[in-house]
Short mmCIF file of C-alpha atoms in Angstrom, two decimals:
data_model
loop_
_atom_site.label_atom_id
_atom_site.label_comp_id
_atom_site.label_asym_id
_atom_site.label_seq_id
_atom_site.Cartn_x
_atom_site.Cartn_y
_atom_site.Cartn_z
CA UNK H 1 20.78 34.84 -15.76
CA UNK H 2 18.42 33.53 -14.16
CA UNK H 3 18.76 30.41 -12.65
CA UNK H 4 17.19 27.30 -13.54
CA UNK H 5 13.19 27.06 -12.77
CA UNK H 6 13.43 23.90 -10.73
CA UNK H 7 9.33 23.93 -9.95
CA UNK H 8 6.25 25.85 -11.21
CA UNK H 9 3.15 26.16 -10.20
CA UNK H 10 0.65 28.00 -13.07
CA UNK H 11 -3.18 28.63 -11.47
CA UNK H 12 -2.94 25.37 -9.51
CA UNK H 13 -5.80 25.20 -8.35
CA UNK H 14 -7.19 21.69 -5.66
CA UNK H 15 -10.00 20.56 -4.32
CA UNK H 16 -11.07 17.15 -3.06
CA UNK H 17 -14.27 16.28 -3.78
CA UNK H 18 -15.99 18.99 -4.36
CA UNK H 19 -14.04 21.27 -1.13
CA UNK H 20 -11.26 23.68 -2.49
CA UNK H 21 -8.12 23.44 -1.20
CA UNK H 22 -5.70 25.98 -3.43
CA UNK H 23 -7.44 28.21 -5.66
CA UNK H 24 -5.05 29.82 -8.60
CA UNK H 25 -1.35 29.04 -6.72
CA UNK H 26 1.49 30.71 -9.02
CA UNK H 27 4.63 30.97 -8.31
CA UNK H 28 8.13 29.17 -9.75
CA UNK H 29 10.62 28.00 -7.70
CA UNK H 30 14.18 27.96 -8.94
CA UNK H 31 17.26 25.40 -8.37
CA UNK H 32 19.08 25.56 -4.91
CA UNK H 33 16.49 28.21 -3.76
CA UNK H 34 15.69 27.37 0.59
CA UNK H 35 11.33 27.85 0.02
CA UNK H 36 8.71 27.75 3.97
CA UNK H 37 5.15 27.55 2.35
CA UNK H 38 3.93 29.38 5.23
CA UNK H 39 0.40 29.35 6.25
CA UNK H 40 -2.61 28.29 9.55
CA UNK H 41 -3.75 25.29 9.47
CA UNK H 42 -6.19 24.60 6.31
CA UNK H 43 -5.05 27.01 4.07
CA UNK H 44 -3.17 23.95 1.89
CA UNK H 45 0.54 24.00 2.55
CA UNK H 46 -0.26 19.88 2.98
CA UNK H 47 -2.22 20.38 -0.29
CA UNK H 48 0.83 21.74 -2.00
CA UNK H 49 3.78 19.55 -1.68
CA UNK H 50 1.34 16.47 -2.31
CA UNK H 51 0.97 18.27 -5.45
CA UNK H 52 4.42 18.48 -5.81
CA UNK H 53 4.87 14.84 -5.16
CA UNK H 54 2.14 14.25 -7.65
CA UNK H 55 -0.20 13.17 -4.68
CA UNK H 56 -3.14 14.61 -5.75
CA UNK H 57 -3.18 16.19 -9.37
CA UNK H 58 -4.63 19.76 -9.87
CA UNK H 59 -8.83 20.05 -11.00
CA UNK H 60 -6.90 23.33 -13.10
CA UNK H 61 -4.60 25.05 -13.57
CA UNK H 62 -0.90 23.43 -13.76
CA UNK H 63 2.03 21.95 -11.60
CA UNK H 64 5.74 21.01 -12.98
CA UNK H 65 8.60 19.98 -11.60
CA UNK H 66 11.78 19.35 -13.69
CA UNK H 67 10.18 20.28 -16.21
CA UNK H 68 7.75 17.40 -16.49
CA UNK H 69 4.14 16.37 -14.00
CA UNK H 70 4.95 15.70 -11.13
CA UNK H 71 2.17 12.54 -11.93
CA UNK H 72 4.57 11.83 -14.96
CA UNK H 73 7.94 12.08 -13.52
CA UNK H 74 8.75 8.04 -13.95
CA UNK H 75 12.34 7.32 -13.27
CA UNK H 76 12.86 11.78 -12.41
CA UNK H 77 11.02 10.62 -8.20
CA UNK H 78 14.69 9.36 -7.48
CA UNK H 79 16.23 13.03 -7.97
CA UNK H 80 13.47 14.09 -4.78
CA UNK H 81 13.29 13.87 -1.49
CA UNK H 82 10.31 13.60 0.36
CA UNK H 83 10.05 13.85 4.78
CA UNK H 84 6.91 13.17 5.71
CA UNK H 85 5.21 14.75 8.40
CA UNK H 86 6.06 12.62 12.00
CA UNK H 87 2.97 11.13 12.80
CA UNK H 88 2.52 9.73 9.62
CA UNK H 89 4.93 7.32 10.36
CA UNK H 90 4.38 4.35 12.30
CA UNK H 91 7.64 4.56 15.01
CA UNK H 92 6.31 0.79 16.10
CA UNK H 93 7.16 -1.39 13.41
CA UNK H 94 10.14 -3.76 13.99
CA UNK H 95 12.65 -1.60 11.40
CA UNK H 96 16.46 -0.83 12.19
CA UNK H 97 17.34 2.88 10.78
CA UNK H 98 20.06 1.68 8.27
CA UNK H 99 16.89 -0.28 7.08
CA UNK H 100 14.47 2.20 6.83
CA UNK H 101 17.06 4.24 5.74
CA UNK H 102 17.81 2.12 2.71
CA UNK H 103 14.03 1.71 2.50
CA UNK H 104 14.59 5.02 0.50
CA UNK H 105 16.17 4.01 -2.24
CA UNK H 106 14.10 1.36 -2.61
CA UNK H 107 12.16 2.11 -6.42
CA UNK H 108 15.96 2.82 -7.34
CA UNK H 109 16.74 -0.31 -7.39
CA UNK H 110 14.50 -1.89 -9.42
CA UNK H 111 11.95 -4.34 -9.09
CA UNK H 112 12.35 -7.15 -7.62
CA UNK H 113 15.89 -5.96 -6.77
CA UNK H 114 18.86 -6.44 -3.92
CA UNK H 115 20.34 -3.77 -2.16
CA UNK H 116 24.00 -3.14 -4.08
CA UNK H 117 27.05 -2.15 -2.59
CA UNK H 118 25.98 1.80 -3.85
CA UNK H 119 22.83 0.79 -2.21
CA UNK H 120 24.46 1.06 1.13
CA UNK H 121 27.52 3.56 0.16
CA UNK H 122 24.75 6.17 -0.41
CA UNK H 123 22.96 4.94 3.21
CA UNK H 124 25.51 5.25 5.16
CA UNK H 125 27.13 8.32 3.51
CA UNK H 126 23.30 9.89 4.34
CA UNK H 127 23.05 8.36 8.64
CA UNK H 128 26.40 10.27 7.96
CA UNK H 129 24.75 13.79 7.11
CA UNK H 130 22.35 13.79 9.22
CA UNK H 131 24.87 12.89 12.56
CA UNK H 132 22.85 9.26 12.92
CA UNK H 133 26.02 6.38 12.20
CA UNK H 134 26.69 5.55 15.50
CA UNK H 135 22.42 4.83 15.81
CA UNK H 136 21.80 2.70 12.68
CA UNK H 137 21.43 -0.85 14.01
CA UNK H 138 19.06 0.88 16.83
CA UNK H 139 14.93 0.26 16.52
CA UNK H 140 13.17 3.95 15.08
CA UNK H 141 11.34 3.30 17.83
CA UNK H 142 13.28 3.99 20.54
CA UNK H 143 14.88 7.50 19.33
CA UNK H 144 13.45 10.43 20.11
CA UNK H 145 12.13 13.15 18.42
CA UNK H 146 14.67 14.40 17.01
CA UNK H 147 16.45 11.44 16.28
CA UNK H 148 13.58 10.78 14.40
CA UNK H 149 13.43 13.30 12.13
CA UNK H 150 17.15 13.89 11.16
CA UNK H 151 16.54 9.00 10.28
CA UNK H 152 13.49 10.77 7.95
CA UNK H 153 15.59 13.20 6.11
CA UNK H 154 18.61 10.78 5.85
CA UNK H 155 15.56 8.50 4.46
CA UNK H 156 15.04 10.94 1.56
CA UNK H 157 18.24 12.19 1.22
CA UNK H 158 19.44 8.49 0.63
CA UNK H 159 18.86 8.85 -2.95
CA UNK H 160 21.09 11.38 -2.99
CA UNK H 161 18.56 13.83 -4.08
CA UNK H 162 18.48 17.71 -6.19
CA UNK H 163 15.37 18.70 -4.49
CA UNK H 164 14.07 17.77 -0.37
CA UNK H 165 10.03 18.00 0.23
CA UNK H 166 9.84 18.21 4.20
CA UNK H 167 6.40 18.30 5.87
CA UNK H 168 6.07 20.29 9.17
CA UNK H 169 9.76 19.29 9.72
CA UNK H 170 9.67 20.79 13.65
CA UNK H 171 5.81 20.02 14.87
CA UNK H 172 7.08 16.58 16.64
CA UNK H 173 10.06 18.91 19.02
CA UNK H 174 10.42 20.46 21.12
CA UNK H 175 10.10 24.00 21.36
CA UNK H 176 13.81 24.70 22.61
CA UNK H 177 15.85 22.62 19.41
CA UNK H 178 13.86 24.00 16.37
CA UNK H 179 15.27 27.30 15.54
CA UNK H 180 19.00 24.48 15.98
CA UNK H 181 17.21 22.25 13.67
CA UNK H 182 16.49 25.04 10.57
CA UNK H 183 20.05 26.59 11.39
CA UNK H 184 21.31 22.65 11.37
CA UNK H 185 19.12 22.45 8.07
CA UNK H 186 20.58 26.44 6.58
CA UNK H 187 23.84 24.44 6.75
CA UNK H 188 22.95 21.46 5.16
CA UNK H 189 21.89 23.63 2.36
CA UNK H 190 24.03 25.53 1.53
CA UNK H 191 26.61 22.41 1.71
CA UNK H 192 24.66 20.02 -0.41
CA UNK H 193 22.53 22.09 -2.98
CA UNK H 194 20.27 20.50 -2.93
CA UNK H 195 16.59 22.78 -3.60
CA UNK H 196 14.97 22.66 0.00
CA UNK H 197 10.86 23.29 -0.20
CA UNK H 198 9.72 22.79 3.62
CA UNK H 199 5.82 23.34 5.13
CA UNK H 200 4.94 24.56 8.26
CA UNK H 201 2.82 27.17 10.00
CA UNK H 202 6.18 28.15 12.46
CA UNK H 203 7.04 32.14 9.83
CA UNK H 204 8.25 33.49 12.83
CA UNK H 205 11.37 30.54 13.10
CA UNK H 206 11.13 29.78 9.64
CA UNK H 207 11.24 32.69 8.38
CA UNK H 208 15.10 33.44 10.37
CA UNK H 209 16.64 31.37 7.85
CA UNK H 210 14.98 30.35 3.97
CA UNK H 211 15.81 32.65 1.30
CA UNK H 212 12.45 32.52 -0.64
CA UNK H 213 9.21 32.51 1.35
CA UNK H 214 5.34 31.49 0.09
CA UNK H 215 2.81 32.58 2.21
CA UNK H 216 -1.03 30.77 1.65
CA UNK H 217 -4.04 30.68 2.90
CA UNK H 218 -6.10 28.70 0.61
CA UNK H 219 -4.69 31.67 -2.64
CA UNK H 220 -0.99 33.49 -2.82
CA UNK H 221 -0.97 35.15 -0.73
CA UNK H 222 2.38 36.56 -1.18
CA UNK H 223 5.59 35.23 -1.92
CA UNK H 224 9.53 37.11 -2.32
CA UNK H 225 11.94 37.90 0.23
CA UNK H 226 10.80 36.73 3.53
CA UNK H 227 11.96 41.18 4.44
CA UNK H 228 10.02 41.78 1.93
CA UNK H 229 6.99 39.66 2.37
CA UNK H 230 6.70 38.81 6.45
CA UNK H 231 4.85 42.89 6.62
CA UNK H 232 1.89 43.89 9.40
CA UNK H 233 -0.46 43.35 5.52
CA UNK H 234 0.61 40.08 4.68
CA UNK H 235 0.91 38.62 7.33
CA UNK H 236 -3.44 39.91 8.62
CA UNK H 237 -4.09 38.87 5.19
CA UNK H 238 -2.86 35.03 5.57
CA UNK H 239 -3.71 34.18 8.72
CA UNK H 240 -7.52 36.20 8.68
CA UNK H 241 -6.91 38.64 12.00
CA UNK H 242 -4.71 41.11 12.88
CA UNK H 243 -1.79 40.29 14.59
CA UNK H 244 1.17 41.72 15.38
CA UNK H 245 4.63 41.87 14.04
CA UNK H 246 8.41 41.27 17.23
CA UNK H 247 11.25 41.79 15.16
CA UNK H 248 15.03 42.86 15.39
CA UNK H 249 16.36 43.51 12.31
CA UNK H 250 14.34 43.21 9.04
CA UNK H 251 12.55 39.76 9.52
CA UNK H 252 9.84 39.74 11.88
CA UNK H 253 10.85 37.21 14.96
CA UNK H 254 7.86 36.21 16.22
CA UNK H 255 4.37 36.41 15.00
CA UNK H 256 1.38 36.97 17.16
CA UNK H 257 -3.16 37.98 16.72
CA UNK H 258 -3.13 42.18 18.62
CA UNK H 259 -4.26 41.92 21.46
CA UNK H 260 -7.39 43.72 20.12
CA UNK H 261 -8.23 40.33 17.77
CA UNK H 262 -7.65 38.10 21.55
CA UNK H 263 -10.14 40.36 23.20
CA UNK H 264 -13.02 39.57 20.34
CA UNK H 265 -12.27 36.28 20.62
CA UNK H 266 -12.27 35.55 24.19
CA UNK H 267 -15.82 37.56 24.00
CA UNK H 268 -17.18 35.41 21.00
CA UNK X 1 7.01 -43.02 17.25
CA UNK X 2 4.58 -45.86 14.98
CA UNK X 3 2.93 -43.20 14.43
CA UNK X 4 5.07 -42.38 12.04
CA UNK X 5 4.79 -45.07 9.93
CA UNK X 6 1.62 -44.23 8.75
CA UNK X 7 1.23 -42.57 5.83
CA UNK X 8 -1.52 -40.21 6.72
CA UNK X 9 1.01 -38.87 9.59
CA UNK X 10 2.97 -38.74 7.61
CA UNK X 11 1.27 -35.85 4.99
CA UNK X 12 -0.40 -34.34 8.71
CA UNK X 13 2.78 -33.17 9.58
CA UNK X 14 4.46 -31.75 5.53
CA UNK X 15 0.72 -30.07 5.86
CA UNK X 16 1.90 -28.61 8.98
CA UNK X 17 5.05 -27.75 8.08
CA UNK X 18 3.46 -25.71 4.41
CA UNK X 19 0.93 -23.75 6.75
CA UNK X 20 2.21 -23.06 9.31
CA UNK X 21 4.91 -21.34 7.20
CA UNK X 22 2.83 -18.62 5.33
CA UNK X 23 0.30 -18.86 7.48
CA UNK X 24 3.17 -17.16 9.90
CA UNK X 25 4.73 -15.56 6.66
CA UNK X 26 1.47 -13.85 5.18
CA UNK X 27 0.68 -12.71 8.98
CA UNK X 28 3.63 -10.90 9.55
CA UNK X 29 2.35 -7.56 6.97
CA UNK X 30 -1.87 -8.86 7.84
CA UNK X 31 -0.35 -7.76 11.50
CA UNK X 32 1.52 -4.83 10.91
CA UNK X 33 -0.94 -4.12 8.62
CA UNK X 34 -3.89 -4.02 11.13
CA UNK X 35 -5.77 -6.25 8.43
CA UNK X 36 -6.57 -9.14 10.99
CA UNK X 37 -10.73 -8.67 9.91
CA UNK X 38 -10.00 -8.60 5.94
CA UNK X 39 -8.03 -12.87 7.32
CA UNK X 40 -11.15 -13.15 8.53
CA UNK X 41 -13.35 -11.91 5.84
CA UNK X 42 -11.92 -13.81 3.66
CA UNK X 43 -11.87 -16.89 5.28
CA UNK X 44 -15.19 -17.37 5.71
CA UNK X 45 -16.18 -16.25 2.49
CA UNK X 46 -14.41 -20.24 1.14
CA UNK X 47 -18.03 -21.12 3.30
CA UNK X 48 -19.65 -20.11 -0.31
CA UNK X 49 -16.87 -21.58 -2.41
CA UNK X 50 -17.29 -24.62 -0.11
CA UNK X 51 -20.34 -25.41 -0.46
CA UNK X 52 -21.22 -24.36 -4.60
CA UNK X 53 -18.56 -26.66 -5.12
CA UNK X 54 -19.90 -29.85 -3.14
CA UNK X 55 -23.03 -27.82 -4.84
CA UNK X 56 -21.94 -28.97 -7.81
CA UNK X 57 -19.85 -32.32 -7.92
CA UNK X 58 -16.66 -30.71 -8.32
CA UNK X 59 -13.19 -30.67 -6.15
CA UNK X 60 -14.21 -27.29 -3.01
CA UNK X 61 -9.94 -25.56 -3.43
CA UNK X 62 -11.27 -24.50 -6.58
CA UNK X 63 -14.45 -22.55 -6.15
CA UNK X 64 -12.89 -21.78 -3.12
CA UNK X 65 -10.59 -20.03 -4.40
CA UNK X 66 -12.50 -18.05 -7.27
CA UNK X 67 -14.70 -16.87 -4.11
CA UNK X 68 -11.84 -15.81 -1.65
CA UNK X 69 -9.37 -14.03 -4.69
CA UNK X 70 -12.44 -12.67 -5.48
CA UNK X 71 -13.86 -11.49 -1.46
CA UNK X 72 -10.21 -10.13 -1.03
CA UNK X 73 -10.06 -8.16 -4.84
CA UNK X 74 -14.57 -6.95 -3.94
CA UNK X 75 -12.49 -5.46 -0.67
CA UNK X 76 -9.92 -4.31 -1.91
CA UNK X 77 -11.86 -2.46 -4.68
CA UNK X 78 -14.55 -0.84 -1.98
CA UNK X 79 -11.69 0.34 0.36
CA UNK X 80 -10.18 1.80 -2.53
CA UNK X 81 -13.30 4.06 -3.82
CA UNK X 82 -13.05 5.66 -0.13
CA UNK X 83 -16.25 5.70 -0.19
CA UNK X 84 -16.81 2.70 2.19
CA UNK X 85 -14.96 2.06 5.38
CA UNK X 86 -12.02 -0.88 4.60
CA UNK X 87 -13.79 -2.77 8.08
CA UNK X 88 -18.07 -2.33 6.18
CA UNK X 89 -16.35 -3.62 2.82
CA UNK X 90 -15.07 -6.62 5.64
CA UNK X 91 -18.80 -6.11 7.53
CA UNK X 92 -20.78 -7.35 3.98
CA UNK X 93 -18.55 -9.58 2.52
CA UNK X 94 -18.00 -11.75 5.66
CA UNK X 95 -21.87 -12.31 6.24
CA UNK X 96 -22.44 -11.88 2.67
CA UNK X 97 -20.70 -15.45 1.42
CA UNK X 98 -21.42 -17.12 4.59
CA UNK X 99 -25.69 -16.50 3.61
CA UNK X 100 -25.02 -17.42 0.49
CA UNK X 101 -22.68 -20.49 1.15
CA UNK X 102 -26.55 -21.46 3.10
CA UNK X 103 -28.65 -21.10 1.16
CA UNK X 104 -26.53 -22.95 -1.81
CA UNK X 105 -26.43 -25.48 1.27
CA UNK X 106 -30.41 -25.54 1.28
CA UNK X 107 -30.24 -25.66 -2.34
CA UNK X 108 -28.58 -29.74 -1.85
CA UNK X 109 -30.58 -32.58 -0.79
CA UNK X 110 -29.93 -33.98 1.98
CA UNK X 111 -26.54 -33.63 2.94
CA UNK X 112 -24.47 -35.46 4.12
CA UNK X 113 -21.44 -33.44 3.11
CA UNK X 114 -17.81 -33.08 5.61
CA UNK X 115 -19.10 -29.34 6.00
CA UNK X 116 -17.44 -29.58 10.01
CA UNK X 117 -14.36 -30.58 8.50
CA UNK X 118 -14.27 -27.83 6.65
CA UNK X 119 -15.36 -25.54 8.97
CA UNK X 120 -13.23 -26.79 12.00
CA UNK X 121 -10.41 -28.69 10.01
CA UNK X 122 -9.74 -31.52 10.08
CA UNK X 123 -5.30 -32.64 9.50
CA UNK X 124 -5.44 -36.05 9.40
CA UNK X 125 -7.63 -36.33 6.41
CA UNK X 126 -5.65 -33.61 4.01
CA UNK X 127 -4.89 -36.42 0.42
CA UNK X 128 -2.16 -36.32 -0.86
CA UNK X 129 -3.88 -34.77 -3.93
CA UNK X 130 -4.75 -31.26 -1.36
CA UNK X 131 -0.92 -31.71 0.26
CA UNK X 132 0.70 -31.08 -3.31
CA UNK X 133 -2.06 -28.46 -4.57
CA UNK X 134 -1.18 -26.70 -1.03
CA UNK X 135 2.64 -26.82 -1.97
CA UNK X 136 2.88 -25.27 -5.11
CA UNK X 137 0.76 -22.60 -3.54
CA UNK X 138 2.91 -22.19 -0.88
CA UNK X 139 6.03 -22.26 -3.18
CA UNK X 140 3.84 -18.95 -4.68
CA UNK X 141 3.59 -17.35 -1.94
CA UNK X 142 6.65 -18.10 -0.19
CA UNK X 143 8.77 -17.43 -3.24
CA UNK X 144 7.02 -13.72 -4.49
CA UNK X 145 6.58 -12.37 -0.38
CA UNK X 146 10.77 -13.39 -1.27
CA UNK X 147 11.10 -11.82 -5.44
CA UNK X 148 8.52 -8.06 -3.44
CA UNK X 149 10.16 -8.64 -0.28
CA UNK X 150 11.29 -4.47 0.16
CA UNK X 151 8.50 -3.71 -2.18
CA UNK X 152 5.79 -5.27 0.44
CA UNK X 153 8.19 -3.42 3.75
CA UNK X 154 8.27 -0.40 2.31
CA UNK X 155 4.07 -0.57 1.00
CA UNK X 156 3.71 -1.32 4.99
CA UNK X 157 5.87 0.69 6.71
CA UNK X 158 4.89 3.95 5.37
CA UNK X 159 2.02 3.69 1.92
CA UNK X 160 2.52 7.53 1.19
CA UNK X 161 5.88 6.99 1.01
CA UNK X 162 5.66 3.59 -1.20
CA UNK X 163 3.12 6.03 -3.67
CA UNK X 164 6.04 8.73 -3.96
CA UNK X 165 8.85 6.71 -4.64
CA UNK X 166 6.90 5.71 -7.30
CA UNK X 167 6.19 1.99 -6.60
CA UNK X 168 2.87 0.26 -7.56
CA UNK X 169 1.06 0.82 -5.05
CA UNK X 170 -1.69 -0.42 -5.98
CA UNK X 171 -0.44 -3.38 -7.83
CA UNK X 172 1.36 -4.31 -5.14
CA UNK X 173 -1.09 -4.52 -2.73
CA UNK X 174 -3.90 -6.27 -4.28
CA UNK X 175 -1.29 -8.99 -5.10
CA UNK X 176 -0.78 -9.18 -1.63
CA UNK X 177 -4.35 -9.47 -1.08
CA UNK X 178 -4.05 -12.72 -2.87
CA UNK X 179 -1.55 -13.58 -1.68
CA UNK X 180 -3.47 -14.02 1.55
CA UNK X 181 -6.52 -15.61 -0.07
CA UNK X 182 -4.89 -18.35 -1.45
CA UNK X 183 -2.66 -19.13 1.84
CA UNK X 184 -6.55 -18.80 3.64
CA UNK X 185 -7.09 -21.29 0.79
CA UNK X 186 -4.98 -23.88 0.96
CA UNK X 187 -5.37 -23.81 4.94
CA UNK X 188 -9.18 -24.53 5.48
CA UNK X 189 -8.80 -28.35 4.92
CA UNK X 190 -6.93 -28.77 8.10
CA UNK X 191 -7.94 -25.79 10.67
CA UNK X 192 -11.00 -24.58 9.76
CA UNK X 193 -12.54 -21.42 7.57
CA UNK X 194 -13.64 -20.29 11.23
CA UNK X 195 -10.07 -20.95 13.02
CA UNK X 196 -7.71 -20.48 9.57
CA UNK X 197 -7.65 -15.97 10.10
CA UNK X 198 -5.91 -17.37 13.92
CA UNK X 199 -2.86 -18.78 12.79
CA UNK X 200 -2.34 -16.19 10.19
CA UNK X 201 -2.84 -13.55 12.49
CA UNK X 202 -1.28 -15.36 16.29
CA UNK X 203 2.24 -16.50 15.83
CA UNK X 204 2.79 -13.13 13.58
CA UNK X 205 1.80 -10.99 16.58
CA UNK X 206 3.79 -13.33 19.07
CA UNK X 207 6.53 -13.27 16.62
CA UNK X 208 5.79 -9.21 16.45
CA UNK X 209 5.68 -8.50 20.65
CA UNK X 210 10.22 -9.81 21.26
CA UNK X 211 11.57 -8.04 17.07
CA UNK X 212 12.90 -5.39 16.84
CA UNK X 213 13.24 -6.29 13.14
CA UNK X 214 12.01 -7.01 9.95
CA UNK X 215 13.82 -9.82 9.10
CA UNK X 216 13.25 -11.47 12.98
CA UNK X 217 9.59 -10.63 12.97
CA UNK X 218 9.73 -13.03 9.93
CA UNK X 219 11.80 -15.83 10.96
CA UNK X 220 10.62 -15.60 14.48
CA UNK X 221 6.90 -15.98 12.94
CA UNK X 222 7.33 -19.56 10.69
CA UNK X 223 9.24 -20.05 13.94
CA UNK X 224 6.36 -20.23 15.83
CA UNK X 225 3.82 -20.78 13.17
CA UNK X 226 5.24 -24.46 12.73
CA UNK X 227 6.24 -25.07 15.96
CA UNK X 228 2.68 -24.73 17.02
CA UNK X 229 0.92 -26.41 14.29
CA UNK X 230 3.69 -29.63 15.22
CA UNK X 231 2.98 -29.16 18.64
CA UNK X 232 -0.99 -28.75 18.20
CA UNK X 233 -0.90 -31.87 15.35
CA UNK X 234 0.95 -34.11 18.28
CA UNK X 235 -1.92 -33.62 21.25
CA UNK X 236 -4.53 -34.21 18.82
CA UNK X 237 -3.38 -36.67 18.14
CA UNK X 238 -2.29 -38.50 21.45
CA UNK X 239 -5.43 -37.23 23.63
CA UNK X 240 -8.05 -37.43 20.55
CA UNK X 241 -9.04 -33.49 20.10
CA UNK X 242 -9.73 -31.56 17.18
CA UNK X 243 -6.71 -30.80 15.50
CA UNK X 244 -7.46 -27.72 13.88
CA UNK X 245 -8.46 -26.45 17.59
CA UNK X 246 -5.58 -27.66 19.30
CA UNK X 247 -3.16 -25.72 17.17
CA UNK X 248 -4.78 -22.27 17.19
CA UNK X 249 -4.80 -23.32 21.13
CA UNK X 250 -1.08 -24.15 21.21
CA UNK X 251 -0.70 -21.29 19.16
CA UNK X 252 -2.31 -18.80 21.43
CA UNK X 253 -0.57 -19.77 24.34
CA UNK X 254 3.19 -19.21 22.99
CA UNK X 255 0.93 -15.85 22.51
CA UNK X 256 0.10 -15.00 25.80
CA UNK X 257 4.40 -16.29 26.75
CA UNK X 258 5.70 -14.31 24.27
CA UNK X 259 3.17 -11.49 25.35
CA UNK X 260 4.32 -11.62 29.14
CA UNK X 261 8.08 -12.29 28.05
CA UNK X 262 7.99 -9.34 25.99
CA UNK X 263 6.58 -6.60 30.12
CA UNK X 264 8.20 -8.48 31.71
CA UNK X 265 11.79 -7.11 28.91
CA UNK X 266 10.30 -3.61 29.61
CA UNK X 267 10.07 -3.67 33.04
CA UNK X 268 13.46 -4.46 33.31
CA UNK X 269 14.35 -2.62 31.23
CA UNK X 270 12.89 0.53 32.93
CA UNK X 271 14.06 0.13 35.87
CA UNK X 272 17.32 -0.49 34.93
CA UNK X 273 17.36 2.88 33.75
CA UNK X 274 16.19 4.66 36.66
CA UNK X 275 19.41 3.05 38.82
CA UNK X 276 21.81 4.11 36.62
#
């Protein structure tokens, strides 16, 4: 028996005003999988994530998260942790790490209710999980890029979610620590038995760690296990140009535009 | 301190405390959400309300509250659609409600009413009726801030996350705008239409410079708000100055002191870092 379907897109089409952002996307994400949604800028990756969160509605087709349309999730929302892009969050805000992580449970605590012992316990556990307990009392603006990222992940973990959605989690990290971050995320995934979905344009690094990928360029170019999906053809379709793959083993490690393509570009 | 024996002075001191508290508390959200222009816009909308009140011969409080809350909702509605930028929406309401106020004044036979008092405020002219109304409304505003503490905090800090977690962000936003509007209404008699936005923005902006946590910022803002109001009131009585203007000048002075303290603290921190 195959594991339970957690997120299911069925001919999903999304548009902003009259501009198409996603077209006819169909695929399923199963419980405990670790998905990388890959694609160039403007390919609709973030839109797909926002659809899963119910922040944008489909114009046609459908999306189901935990069996229901995201806009109607209701209390099921507590099963979803969301880690936004760095730039979405105002780190100059007068807020300490522990308070920020507690806000992840805002709805769960109930309207107008104050935090209880169990809320603080969940927060401290989340901080421990991301190795940030020592920073609990620090103002969020005084954290480094990597620490900010982990604090945002702790905020999502504070809900003890079944699904975690991450939007470009390495956008604010230095190249040197990106790989380490994914290793850490992979380790956390194997410990917590969560369904992880992350959006990235970083094809090379992400595909080393995830269990499945979806390549987007408005439409779904390809999806499945990295080794099966990442080939010359699908990548060229995704980026809309000729590419070169550098690989050790079966998964491409680095993808660059082919010299012929770069040459062409310089002449334009 | 013979002054304290006068009823008008007692009322002024109480009024300064109420307004200083409630303006500063709302101001924390206004500053953190960069809504200070909205505050100024709503305050100016009250001019139309005051004029209409005089024209109809009713207590301007009631007409003003209609205009201010209406403007707050209008701004929220227009900018929600995203067809109109928020600051354009404010600009439109700002000017049109002032224009309406001027037209309404024109309709009055000779106007001998104290419009100047409403424009620039006179805290010594606050009646016990005014005081009672502002006490009730201030209690409601503070009560809402108390009840929706974490919801307002998340909405201010990260509105997208607030939506994702399933908070009713539109309702909360409208509530916050309404609280801001009624805060302005109860303050204009004391500090004036033109100056009220300073009492909202300045203490909170001062507190922001010195705070690393939200509760601190809120308490510090209230301390600055009440402190500036009392200090301003005292100075205005001693030196026979306009009360609203004096209060605003004291709050501004506090702001610059905080600004230089924060700058000094930052410099100190960096010089310490290079040494270690």
